[in-house]
Amino acid sequence: MTLTIDAWAQHPNGTFMAQPWLSPLLRWTRQPGLQAPPLSATLQAMDAGGVDKALLCSWYGPNGPLIDNDETAAHVAAHPDRFAGVASVDLRYPVEAVRELRRAVDDLGMVALRVVPWLWNLPPDDRRYYPLFAACVELNIPFCTQIGHTGPLCPSEPGRPIPYLDTVLLEFPDLVVVGGHVGFPWIDEVISLAMKYPNFYVDTSAYAVHRLPAGLVDYMRGPGRTRVLFGTNWPMLSAERCLKKLDELGLDEETRELFLGGNAARVFKL
């Protein structure tokens, strides 16, 4: 039986849904006016799409927490068989950020850290990230980030893989990095990093699978079979919508199982 794990989801609250940068995403996904769903709706969407477990992420931005780690941990505690937590921290205060990351992992059971570069307009080779990278290695958890252009009306440059992630992966060879949202339009850069670094992975969140760039699909069918993770970016996209045309990718059974959940289970130690 194939285990399906959503590598990037969030259960948003009212503060998150009220962010002005969210409007273009809701327009593109044909959900203008979308409100924060109850937790039951997130679970129902998972069931409808055949998702066994979702990694729910917290969000911190330059103005403070949008979804804090305790809120995410409470959702995980309510349904530990369905959710795992991904921490976030405030880059403005590096010492406190490391302390919060350690608390989130040691006390709250979070399995990774995610920082979204466009939200800060700071690429991941900025000095503010470096104490966190060291902490991720010590805690033996992945660093998750966003790669590629931004849906929100914010600069896309912080999500460019080369030179920013290339520098990080060179300087932190023990750091496991998961680049979310595919990396378009820099797919060649994404694949080159994945070929170069055995600890760099890609998740397909924010994309229905039939819209994945052809180069990434070719990579998945070949040497990238162990390096690409399924994700949704719920509630912007549901698993049912993302996987509707999965059969069209032409994946063999083993590659399909790795993509849907096997790779995520290994990377996040689920």
Short mmCIF file of C-alpha atoms in Angstrom, two decimals:
data_model
loop_
_atom_site.label_atom_id
_atom_site.label_comp_id
_atom_site.label_asym_id
_atom_site.label_seq_id
_atom_site.Cartn_x
_atom_site.Cartn_y
_atom_site.Cartn_z
CA MET A 1 0.00 0.00 0.00
CA THR A 2 1.37 3.39 -1.03
CA LEU A 3 1.82 5.89 1.80
CA THR A 4 1.04 9.43 0.67
CA ILE A 5 2.69 12.31 2.54
CA ASP A 6 2.08 15.98 1.78
CA ALA A 7 5.47 17.65 2.24
CA TRP A 8 4.12 21.23 2.35
CA ALA A 9 0.79 22.21 3.86
CA GLN A 10 -0.39 24.68 6.43
CA HIS A 11 -3.50 24.98 8.51
CA PRO A 12 -4.03 28.74 8.28
CA ASN A 13 -5.61 31.01 10.84
CA GLY A 14 -7.30 34.37 10.35
CA THR A 15 -4.04 36.30 10.62
CA PHE A 16 -2.46 34.25 7.85
CA MET A 17 -5.48 34.51 5.55
CA ALA A 18 -5.65 38.29 6.04
CA GLN A 19 -2.16 38.90 4.63
CA PRO A 20 -2.38 41.19 1.57
CA TRP A 21 0.26 39.19 -0.31
CA LEU A 22 -2.08 36.18 -0.32
CA SER A 23 -4.61 37.80 -2.70
CA PRO A 24 -2.83 36.90 -5.98
CA LEU A 25 -2.55 33.26 -4.91
CA LEU A 26 -6.24 33.08 -4.11
CA ARG A 27 -7.08 34.70 -7.43
CA TRP A 28 -4.89 32.27 -9.38
CA THR A 29 -6.37 29.27 -7.57
CA ARG A 30 -9.89 30.63 -8.09
CA GLN A 31 -10.58 31.01 -4.39
CA PRO A 32 -11.08 34.75 -3.81
CA GLY A 33 -12.35 35.44 -0.33
CA LEU A 34 -11.19 32.08 1.04
CA GLN A 35 -11.45 32.04 4.82
CA ALA A 36 -9.42 30.09 7.37
CA PRO A 37 -10.87 26.56 7.33
CA PRO A 38 -11.64 24.50 10.43
CA LEU A 39 -9.21 21.69 11.13
CA SER A 40 -11.88 19.22 10.06
CA ALA A 41 -11.81 20.72 6.55
CA THR A 42 -8.06 20.14 6.28
CA LEU A 43 -8.54 16.52 7.33
CA GLN A 44 -11.43 16.07 4.90
CA ALA A 45 -9.31 17.45 2.05
CA MET A 46 -6.53 15.02 2.96
CA ASP A 47 -8.99 12.14 2.93
CA ALA A 48 -10.41 13.19 -0.42
CA GLY A 49 -6.93 13.27 -1.94
CA GLY A 50 -5.73 10.07 -0.30
CA VAL A 51 -3.15 11.81 1.90
CA ASP A 52 -2.13 9.80 4.95
CA LYS A 53 0.00 12.47 6.61
CA ALA A 54 0.66 16.18 6.06
CA LEU A 55 3.56 18.29 7.24
CA LEU A 56 1.96 21.42 8.66
CA CYS A 57 4.26 24.44 8.70
CA SER A 58 4.37 27.44 10.96
CA TRP A 59 4.98 30.90 9.47
CA TYR A 60 7.05 33.79 10.81
CA GLY A 61 7.60 37.02 8.90
CA PRO A 62 9.22 40.42 9.40
CA ASN A 63 6.26 41.53 11.51
CA GLY A 64 6.23 38.48 13.77
CA PRO A 65 4.38 35.16 13.80
CA LEU A 66 1.52 34.43 11.42
CA ILE A 67 1.12 30.81 12.53
CA ASP A 68 3.31 30.22 15.56
CA ASN A 69 4.93 26.96 16.53
CA ASP A 70 2.64 26.31 19.48
CA GLU A 71 -0.44 26.62 17.29
CA THR A 72 0.98 24.15 14.77
CA ALA A 73 2.03 21.81 17.57
CA ALA A 74 -1.51 21.86 18.94
CA HIS A 75 -2.88 20.68 15.58
CA VAL A 76 -0.29 17.90 15.49
CA ALA A 77 -1.11 16.87 19.07
CA ALA A 78 -4.80 16.67 18.18
CA HIS A 79 -4.10 14.30 15.26
CA PRO A 80 -0.59 12.88 15.62
CA ASP A 81 -1.33 10.09 13.16
CA ARG A 82 -2.22 12.61 10.42
CA PHE A 83 0.13 15.55 10.97
CA ALA A 84 3.77 16.37 11.64
CA GLY A 85 4.99 19.86 12.44
CA VAL A 86 7.48 22.06 10.59
CA ALA A 87 8.88 24.93 12.65
CA SER A 88 9.45 28.52 11.65
CA VAL A 89 11.37 31.30 13.43
CA ASP A 90 11.95 35.05 13.42
CA LEU A 91 15.08 35.90 11.42
CA ARG A 92 15.30 39.35 13.03
CA TYR A 93 16.62 37.88 16.27
CA PRO A 94 19.19 35.15 15.48
CA VAL A 95 19.90 34.01 19.05
CA GLU A 96 16.23 33.81 19.95
CA ALA A 97 15.54 32.12 16.61
CA VAL A 98 17.95 29.29 17.42
CA ARG A 99 16.47 28.92 20.89
CA GLU A 100 12.97 28.76 19.43
CA LEU A 101 14.03 26.19 16.85
CA ARG A 102 15.53 23.98 19.56
CA ARG A 103 12.36 24.34 21.65
CA ALA A 104 10.19 23.51 18.65
CA VAL A 105 12.16 20.33 17.96
CA ASP A 106 12.99 19.17 21.50
CA ASP A 107 9.75 20.15 23.26
CA LEU A 108 7.15 20.30 20.49
CA GLY A 109 8.40 17.46 18.29
CA MET A 110 8.83 19.45 15.06
CA VAL A 111 10.59 17.52 12.30
CA ALA A 112 12.04 20.36 10.18
CA LEU A 113 12.54 24.11 9.85
CA ARG A 114 11.02 26.17 7.04
CA VAL A 115 11.90 29.76 6.14
CA VAL A 116 10.26 31.40 3.10
CA PRO A 117 12.85 33.76 1.54
CA TRP A 118 10.48 36.02 -0.39
CA LEU A 119 8.61 36.86 2.79
CA TRP A 120 11.84 38.35 4.19
CA ASN A 121 13.36 39.43 0.86
CA LEU A 122 16.49 37.63 2.08
CA PRO A 123 18.03 34.77 0.05
CA PRO A 124 19.15 31.75 2.06
CA ASP A 125 22.84 32.64 1.93
CA ASP A 126 22.15 35.71 4.07
CA ARG A 127 24.05 35.70 7.36
CA ARG A 128 20.82 35.63 9.38
CA TYR A 129 20.20 32.03 8.30
CA TYR A 130 23.59 30.61 9.17
CA PRO A 131 23.11 29.98 12.92
CA LEU A 132 19.91 28.15 12.01
CA PHE A 133 21.68 25.95 9.46
CA ALA A 134 24.20 24.92 12.10
CA ALA A 135 21.35 24.16 14.51
CA CYS A 136 19.51 22.08 11.88
CA VAL A 137 22.63 19.95 11.38
CA GLU A 138 23.03 19.50 15.14
CA LEU A 139 19.34 18.64 15.54
CA ASN A 140 19.46 16.32 12.51
CA ILE A 141 16.48 17.95 10.78
CA PRO A 142 16.04 19.26 7.22
CA PHE A 143 15.92 22.92 6.27
CA CYS A 144 12.91 23.56 4.03
CA THR A 145 12.61 26.63 1.86
CA GLN A 146 10.89 28.00 -1.23
CA ILE A 147 12.56 28.04 -4.63
CA GLY A 148 11.49 29.71 -7.87
CA HIS A 149 9.27 32.66 -8.62
CA THR A 150 6.75 33.98 -6.12
CA GLY A 151 3.00 33.89 -6.46
CA PRO A 152 2.66 36.90 -4.14
CA LEU A 153 3.65 40.26 -5.58
CA CYS A 154 7.11 40.15 -3.98
CA PRO A 155 10.61 39.88 -5.50
CA SER A 156 11.39 36.42 -6.87
CA GLU A 157 15.18 36.79 -6.75
CA PRO A 158 15.56 35.34 -3.20
CA GLY A 159 14.13 32.08 -4.55
CA ARG A 160 16.72 31.65 -7.29
CA PRO A 161 18.68 28.43 -6.64
CA ILE A 162 22.07 29.56 -8.01
CA PRO A 163 24.04 31.20 -6.47
CA TYR A 164 22.13 31.32 -3.17
CA LEU A 165 21.37 27.67 -2.37
CA ASP A 166 24.53 26.58 -4.17
CA THR A 167 26.52 28.61 -1.63
CA VAL A 168 24.56 27.18 1.31
CA LEU A 169 25.01 23.59 0.17
CA LEU A 170 28.74 24.13 -0.32
CA GLU A 171 29.23 25.72 3.09
CA PHE A 172 26.97 23.27 4.96
CA PRO A 173 27.66 19.87 3.37
CA ASP A 174 25.79 18.04 6.16
CA LEU A 175 22.62 20.13 5.85
CA VAL A 176 19.62 18.46 4.23
CA VAL A 177 17.71 21.03 2.15
CA VAL A 178 14.23 20.65 0.65
CA GLY A 179 13.34 23.25 -1.98
CA GLY A 180 9.60 23.69 -2.23
CA HIS A 181 7.39 24.94 -5.07
CA VAL A 182 9.46 23.29 -7.85
CA GLY A 183 11.77 26.20 -8.73
CA PHE A 184 10.27 27.47 -12.00
CA PRO A 185 11.57 29.25 -14.08
CA TRP A 186 15.02 28.03 -12.98
CA ILE A 187 14.40 24.31 -13.52
CA ASP A 188 17.83 23.70 -15.04
CA GLU A 189 19.42 25.28 -11.96
CA VAL A 190 17.27 23.14 -9.66
CA ILE A 191 18.18 19.90 -11.42
CA SER A 192 21.85 20.85 -11.55
CA LEU A 193 21.88 21.35 -7.78
CA ALA A 194 20.11 18.04 -7.23
CA MET A 195 22.67 16.29 -9.42
CA LYS A 196 25.53 18.03 -7.63
CA TYR A 197 24.41 17.63 -4.01
CA PRO A 198 23.04 14.34 -2.63
CA ASN A 199 21.38 16.19 0.27
CA PHE A 200 19.21 18.52 -1.87
CA TYR A 201 15.59 17.59 -2.56
CA VAL A 202 12.65 19.19 -4.37
CA ASP A 203 8.97 19.16 -3.47
CA THR A 204 6.17 19.76 -5.94
CA SER A 205 3.94 21.88 -3.71
CA ALA A 206 1.91 24.63 -5.41
CA TYR A 207 1.69 22.56 -8.61
CA ALA A 208 -0.86 20.11 -9.94
CA VAL A 209 1.33 17.27 -11.17
CA HIS A 210 0.22 17.60 -14.80
CA ARG A 211 1.62 21.15 -14.76
CA LEU A 212 5.10 20.16 -13.57
CA PRO A 213 7.91 21.30 -15.89
CA ALA A 214 8.91 18.57 -18.33
CA GLY A 215 12.54 18.69 -17.22
CA LEU A 216 11.59 17.92 -13.63
CA VAL A 217 9.34 15.02 -14.68
CA ASP A 218 12.16 13.57 -16.78
CA TYR A 219 14.45 13.87 -13.77
CA MET A 220 11.86 12.10 -11.58
CA ARG A 221 11.66 9.18 -14.02
CA GLY A 222 15.43 8.75 -13.98
CA PRO A 223 18.14 9.74 -11.48
CA GLY A 224 15.74 11.90 -9.43
CA ARG A 225 13.41 9.08 -8.40
CA THR A 226 14.63 9.37 -4.79
CA ARG A 227 14.86 13.16 -4.74
CA VAL A 228 11.38 14.56 -5.50
CA LEU A 229 8.62 14.80 -2.87
CA PHE A 230 4.90 15.33 -3.32
CA GLY A 231 3.37 18.47 -1.77
CA THR A 232 0.26 20.62 -2.16
CA ASN A 233 0.59 24.01 -0.46
CA TRP A 234 -2.86 23.43 1.06
CA PRO A 235 -5.23 25.29 1.26
CA MET A 236 -4.12 27.02 -1.96
CA LEU A 237 -4.29 23.61 -3.69
CA SER A 238 -5.82 20.35 -2.51
CA ALA A 239 -4.24 16.93 -2.90
CA GLU A 240 -7.23 15.80 -4.97
CA ARG A 241 -6.61 18.60 -7.45
CA CYS A 242 -2.83 18.10 -7.46
CA LEU A 243 -2.96 14.35 -8.11
CA LYS A 244 -5.92 14.19 -10.48
CA LYS A 245 -3.73 13.41 -13.51
CA LEU A 246 -0.91 11.56 -11.75
CA ASP A 247 -1.17 8.63 -14.17
CA GLU A 248 -0.16 10.94 -17.02
CA LEU A 249 3.37 11.28 -15.58
CA GLY A 250 4.17 7.73 -16.64
CA LEU A 251 5.95 6.81 -13.40
CA ASP A 252 6.73 3.17 -12.68
CA GLU A 253 5.32 1.70 -9.48
CA GLU A 254 8.47 2.18 -7.38
CA THR A 255 9.01 5.77 -8.51
CA ARG A 256 5.36 6.58 -7.88
CA GLU A 257 5.57 5.23 -4.32
CA LEU A 258 8.77 7.14 -3.63
CA PHE A 259 7.29 10.37 -4.98
CA LEU A 260 4.02 10.09 -3.08
CA GLY A 261 5.49 9.28 0.30
CA GLY A 262 8.60 7.15 0.44
CA ASN A 263 11.02 10.00 -0.11
CA ALA A 264 9.31 12.25 2.43
CA ALA A 265 9.19 9.47 5.02
CA ARG A 266 12.94 9.02 4.66
CA VAL A 267 13.90 12.71 4.54
CA PHE A 268 11.73 13.74 7.49
CA LYS A 269 12.20 10.48 9.42
CA LEU A 270 8.45 9.89 9.70
#
